[in-house]
Amino acid sequence: MPSHRRKIVAGNWKMNLDRSRVTELAEAVVGRSQEAGGVELVLCPPGVYLGTVGAALKIVDRTSPSGVALGGQNMHDKASGAFTGEVAPPMLVDLGCRYVILGHSERRSLFGETDAIVNAKTKAALAAGLTPIVCVGESLEEREGGRTQAVVTAQVRGSLAGLSPSDLERIVVAYEPVWAIGTGKVATPAQAQEVHALIRGLLASLASPEVAGRVRIQYGGSVKPDNAADLAAQPDIDGALVGGASLKADDFLGIAAAFR
Ligand code: PGA
């Protein structure tokens, strides 16, 4: 049965580009956003350039005329206070963000983010009116040790603990196997679909099958225009979280077009 979930493709620009290049890339995506058809597009630039990209998207009240949305790559879970160097959820909202990536594997492995921290941030994002894109995924060692299901299950349960069914309905989940991120080694469509189905089953047990059926689950990890169509054909893959390929408008839009 074809799903009614609106597909969503987000570009995670990570710590790349500069002020003029973020403007150029955002303008290129906006100018060609119709190539994505009905697929929702989200741009997640480095935090210091959110205002610059928001201006390029002509965002007013978190809405851009092109429909391209803005997202943060991370945030703190407190709304304000003495947290030197951090960014608060209402600040992302203030700059026009609708989305925020949380618990990306780089945050987990390089900056010590645990499921408990991701859980606190997820709740804070929802409270601020942001849609969290909650990332989960196993390492190569975990996959080779046959622990993929256990690891992803623990991450989903831990990161989403205590969320009500109506909260769960508002989130996006990104399955990003760590071994596929930035390596050029994409998961096979069957490997990805298997974990996406697992995640949807977990969401059903946390909320209900109806709610789980409405949650969008993105795949991330070396998504490129030439492998996107096979991923998009899987019943539980509702879009992509794209790193490297999102730095080129052609590649990003080519991926989005594959999800139309
Ligand atoms: P990649 O990154 O597309 O460069 O593999 C994906 C991600 O980290 O979100």
Short mmCIF file of C-alpha atoms and ligand atoms in Angstrom, two decimals:
data_model
loop_
_atom_site.label_atom_id
_atom_site.label_comp_id
_atom_site.label_asym_id
_atom_site.label_seq_id
_atom_site.Cartn_x
_atom_site.Cartn_y
_atom_site.Cartn_z
CA MET A 1 0.00 0.00 0.00
CA PRO A 2 1.53 3.38 -0.94
CA SER A 3 2.15 5.54 2.11
CA HIS A 4 0.58 8.93 2.64
CA ARG A 5 3.57 10.21 4.50
CA ARG A 6 5.03 13.31 2.88
CA LYS A 7 8.63 12.53 1.95
CA ILE A 8 11.29 14.68 3.58
CA VAL A 9 14.87 15.22 2.41
CA ALA A 10 17.17 17.24 4.69
CA GLY A 11 20.66 18.52 3.98
CA ASN A 12 23.06 18.34 6.92
CA TRP A 13 25.82 20.72 5.88
CA LYS A 14 27.80 19.90 9.05
CA MET A 15 30.77 22.26 9.68
CA ASN A 16 31.28 23.21 6.03
CA LEU A 17 31.09 26.22 3.68
CA ASP A 18 31.38 29.93 4.45
CA ARG A 19 29.00 32.87 4.40
CA SER A 20 29.03 33.45 0.65
CA ARG A 21 28.84 29.75 -0.17
CA VAL A 22 25.89 29.05 2.14
CA THR A 23 24.03 31.90 0.45
CA GLU A 24 24.87 30.58 -3.00
CA LEU A 25 23.81 27.02 -2.13
CA ALA A 26 20.57 28.09 -0.43
CA GLU A 27 19.65 30.30 -3.39
CA ALA A 28 20.40 27.48 -5.83
CA VAL A 29 18.15 25.07 -3.88
CA VAL A 30 15.34 27.62 -3.60
CA GLY A 31 15.56 28.51 -7.29
CA ARG A 32 15.16 24.86 -8.27
CA SER A 33 12.98 23.60 -5.42
CA GLN A 34 10.17 22.65 -7.80
CA GLU A 35 12.44 19.81 -9.01
CA ALA A 36 11.67 18.10 -5.69
CA GLY A 37 7.97 17.90 -6.54
CA GLY A 38 6.03 17.50 -3.31
CA VAL A 39 9.05 16.36 -1.31
CA GLU A 40 9.69 18.56 1.72
CA LEU A 41 13.19 20.08 1.68
CA VAL A 42 15.09 21.14 4.80
CA LEU A 43 18.45 22.91 4.91
CA CYS A 44 20.57 22.57 8.07
CA PRO A 45 23.54 24.95 7.81
CA PRO A 46 26.14 25.55 10.53
CA GLY A 47 24.46 27.42 13.40
CA VAL A 48 26.26 30.71 12.79
CA TYR A 49 24.79 30.83 9.27
CA LEU A 50 21.16 30.08 10.16
CA GLY A 51 20.30 33.78 9.87
CA THR A 52 22.11 34.08 6.53
CA VAL A 53 20.36 31.01 5.09
CA GLY A 54 17.03 32.11 6.60
CA ALA A 55 17.42 35.39 4.69
CA ALA A 56 18.28 33.54 1.47
CA LEU A 57 15.12 31.43 1.97
CA LYS A 58 13.16 34.66 2.68
CA ILE A 59 11.74 33.08 5.82
CA VAL A 60 9.04 35.01 7.67
CA ASP A 61 7.30 33.36 10.63
CA ARG A 62 9.19 30.13 9.93
CA THR A 63 7.67 29.91 6.47
CA SER A 64 9.50 30.49 3.22
CA PRO A 65 7.73 31.29 -0.05
CA SER A 66 9.54 28.36 -1.71
CA GLY A 67 8.49 25.94 1.04
CA VAL A 68 12.14 25.06 1.77
CA ALA A 69 12.49 24.79 5.56
CA LEU A 70 15.39 25.67 7.85
CA GLY A 71 16.80 23.39 10.54
CA GLY A 72 19.49 23.44 13.21
CA GLN A 73 22.13 20.72 13.57
CA ASN A 74 22.05 20.64 17.36
CA MET A 75 20.82 22.62 20.36
CA HIS A 76 20.90 22.71 24.16
CA ASP A 77 17.92 21.43 26.13
CA LYS A 78 17.54 24.57 28.24
CA ALA A 79 15.68 27.65 27.01
CA SER A 80 18.31 30.12 28.30
CA GLY A 81 21.01 30.49 30.91
CA ALA A 82 24.70 30.22 31.69
CA PHE A 83 25.70 27.67 29.05
CA THR A 84 28.65 29.26 27.27
CA GLY A 85 28.82 28.39 23.59
CA GLU A 86 25.41 26.74 23.41
CA VAL A 87 22.29 27.55 21.38
CA ALA A 88 18.80 27.43 22.93
CA PRO A 89 15.70 25.98 21.25
CA PRO A 90 13.82 29.33 21.20
CA MET A 91 16.84 30.88 19.42
CA LEU A 92 16.44 28.36 16.59
CA VAL A 93 12.75 29.21 16.43
CA ASP A 94 13.60 32.92 16.43
CA LEU A 95 15.85 32.42 13.38
CA GLY A 96 13.06 30.67 11.49
CA CYS A 97 13.89 27.01 12.11
CA ARG A 98 11.16 24.39 11.92
CA TYR A 99 13.51 21.45 12.41
CA VAL A 100 16.51 20.45 14.47
CA ILE A 101 18.74 17.40 14.02
CA LEU A 102 19.30 15.70 17.39
CA GLY A 103 21.57 12.86 18.42
CA HIS A 104 23.50 12.71 15.15
CA SER A 105 26.15 10.00 15.42
CA GLU A 106 28.88 12.66 15.35
CA ARG A 107 27.25 14.30 18.38
CA ARG A 108 26.99 10.92 20.07
CA SER A 109 30.53 9.70 19.32
CA LEU A 110 32.55 12.94 19.35
CA PHE A 111 30.62 15.03 21.89
CA GLY A 112 29.45 12.39 24.34
CA GLU A 113 25.71 12.62 23.73
CA THR A 114 23.88 9.76 25.40
CA ASP A 115 20.31 8.61 24.81
CA ALA A 116 19.36 10.50 27.99
CA ILE A 117 20.78 13.74 26.60
CA VAL A 118 19.09 13.17 23.24
CA ASN A 119 15.85 12.47 25.11
CA ALA A 120 16.07 15.76 27.05
CA LYS A 121 16.81 17.66 23.84
CA THR A 122 13.94 15.94 22.01
CA LYS A 123 11.49 17.00 24.70
CA ALA A 124 12.90 20.55 24.69
CA ALA A 125 12.62 20.79 20.91
CA LEU A 126 8.98 19.69 21.00
CA ALA A 127 8.24 22.13 23.83
CA ALA A 128 9.73 24.95 21.74
CA GLY A 129 7.63 24.00 18.73
CA LEU A 130 10.49 22.50 16.73
CA THR A 131 10.31 19.18 14.90
CA PRO A 132 13.24 17.05 16.05
CA ILE A 133 14.96 14.79 13.55
CA VAL A 134 16.14 12.13 16.00
CA CYS A 135 19.10 10.11 14.72
CA VAL A 136 19.87 6.50 15.57
CA GLY A 137 22.16 3.89 14.05
CA GLU A 138 24.63 1.13 14.81
CA SER A 139 28.41 1.10 14.36
CA LEU A 140 30.21 -1.36 12.10
CA GLU A 141 31.36 -3.37 15.10
CA GLU A 142 27.79 -3.57 16.38
CA ARG A 143 26.47 -4.68 12.99
CA GLU A 144 29.18 -7.28 12.56
CA GLY A 145 28.49 -8.52 16.07
CA GLY A 146 24.83 -9.06 15.19
CA ARG A 147 23.72 -6.33 17.57
CA THR A 148 22.03 -3.92 15.12
CA GLN A 149 18.49 -4.60 16.33
CA ALA A 150 19.41 -4.40 20.01
CA VAL A 151 21.39 -1.16 19.58
CA VAL A 152 18.75 0.60 17.49
CA THR A 153 15.99 -0.59 19.83
CA ALA A 154 17.83 0.80 22.86
CA GLN A 155 18.52 4.11 21.08
CA VAL A 156 14.89 4.52 19.98
CA ARG A 157 13.49 3.62 23.39
CA GLY A 158 16.04 5.77 25.23
CA SER A 159 15.89 8.80 22.95
CA LEU A 160 12.08 8.82 22.82
CA ALA A 161 11.35 7.80 26.43
CA GLY A 162 8.38 9.52 28.02
CA LEU A 163 7.02 11.05 24.81
CA SER A 164 3.24 10.98 24.45
CA PRO A 165 1.64 9.56 21.30
CA SER A 166 0.93 13.11 20.11
CA ASP A 167 4.60 14.05 20.64
CA LEU A 168 5.77 10.93 18.83
CA GLU A 169 3.57 11.83 15.90
CA ARG A 170 5.43 15.13 15.53
CA ILE A 171 8.96 13.77 15.28
CA VAL A 172 11.05 12.57 12.38
CA VAL A 173 13.43 9.64 12.94
CA ALA A 174 16.63 9.27 10.92
CA TYR A 175 18.22 5.83 10.67
CA GLU A 176 21.88 6.41 9.97
CA PRO A 177 24.17 3.39 10.25
CA VAL A 178 27.46 4.87 11.48
CA TRP A 179 29.47 2.74 9.04
CA ALA A 180 27.62 4.35 6.12
CA ILE A 181 28.11 7.99 7.14
CA GLY A 182 30.67 9.77 4.99
CA THR A 183 32.19 6.47 3.88
CA GLY A 184 30.58 5.98 0.48
CA LYS A 185 29.26 2.63 1.79
CA VAL A 186 25.50 2.97 1.60
CA ALA A 187 23.31 0.39 3.32
CA THR A 188 21.57 -1.85 0.82
CA PRO A 189 17.88 -0.99 0.40
CA ALA A 190 17.03 -4.29 2.12
CA GLN A 191 19.34 -3.59 5.08
CA ALA A 192 17.84 -0.13 5.49
CA GLN A 193 14.23 -1.30 5.08
CA GLU A 194 14.73 -3.98 7.73
CA VAL A 195 15.79 -1.42 10.33
CA HIS A 196 13.15 1.12 9.25
CA ALA A 197 10.48 -1.55 9.76
CA LEU A 198 11.96 -2.32 13.18
CA ILE A 199 11.79 1.38 14.11
CA ARG A 200 8.20 1.67 12.91
CA GLY A 201 7.31 -1.37 15.01
CA LEU A 202 8.94 0.25 18.05
CA LEU A 203 6.97 3.44 17.45
CA ALA A 204 3.80 1.34 17.25
CA SER A 205 4.59 -0.19 20.63
CA LEU A 206 5.38 3.25 22.13
CA ALA A 207 2.23 4.88 20.68
CA SER A 208 0.00 2.95 18.29
CA PRO A 209 0.20 1.48 14.78
CA GLU A 210 -1.77 4.51 13.52
CA VAL A 211 0.71 6.98 14.99
CA ALA A 212 3.67 4.89 13.81
CA GLY A 213 2.16 4.88 10.35
CA ARG A 214 2.29 8.67 10.26
CA VAL A 215 5.89 9.14 11.48
CA ARG A 216 8.45 9.82 8.79
CA ILE A 217 11.64 7.78 8.96
CA GLN A 218 14.61 9.02 6.93
CA TYR A 219 17.61 7.00 5.89
CA GLY A 220 21.05 8.62 6.09
CA GLY A 221 24.56 7.49 5.19
CA SER A 222 26.19 8.06 1.79
CA VAL A 223 22.93 8.82 0.02
CA LYS A 224 23.68 9.98 -3.54
CA PRO A 225 21.48 10.65 -6.58
CA ASP A 226 22.41 7.25 -8.02
CA ASN A 227 21.39 5.18 -4.98
CA ALA A 228 18.43 7.27 -3.79
CA ALA A 229 15.78 5.71 -6.05
CA ASP A 230 16.34 2.18 -4.70
CA LEU A 231 16.12 3.45 -1.13
CA ALA A 232 13.02 5.52 -1.97
CA ALA A 233 11.31 2.41 -3.34
CA GLN A 234 11.30 0.79 0.12
CA PRO A 235 7.95 1.00 1.93
CA ASP A 236 9.30 2.38 5.21
CA ILE A 237 11.91 4.82 3.88
CA ASP A 238 10.27 8.24 3.86
CA GLY A 239 13.18 10.44 2.84
CA ALA A 240 16.85 11.02 3.42
CA LEU A 241 19.21 12.88 5.73
CA VAL A 242 22.04 13.85 3.43
CA GLY A 243 25.53 14.97 4.41
CA GLY A 244 28.21 15.23 1.71
CA ALA A 245 25.85 15.20 -1.27
CA SER A 246 23.78 18.05 0.21
CA LEU A 247 26.68 20.45 -0.40
CA LYS A 248 25.92 20.40 -4.13
CA ALA A 249 22.53 21.66 -5.29
CA ASP A 250 22.50 19.21 -8.22
CA ASP A 251 23.08 16.19 -5.99
CA PHE A 252 20.73 17.33 -3.23
CA LEU A 253 17.90 18.01 -5.66
CA GLY A 254 18.63 14.80 -7.56
CA ILE A 255 18.18 12.87 -4.32
CA ALA A 256 14.98 14.73 -3.50
CA ALA A 257 13.62 14.04 -6.98
CA ALA A 258 14.14 10.31 -6.41
CA PHE A 259 11.68 10.48 -3.49
CA ARG A 260 8.90 12.16 -5.51
P1 PGA B 1 26.75 11.48 4.43
O1 PGA B 1 26.29 12.00 5.88
O2 PGA B 1 25.58 11.66 3.51
O3 PGA B 1 27.92 12.37 4.06
O4 PGA B 1 27.14 10.05 4.58
C1 PGA B 1 25.00 11.72 6.36
C2 PGA B 1 24.83 12.33 7.72
O5 PGA B 1 25.79 12.35 8.50
O6 PGA B 1 23.73 12.81 8.06
#
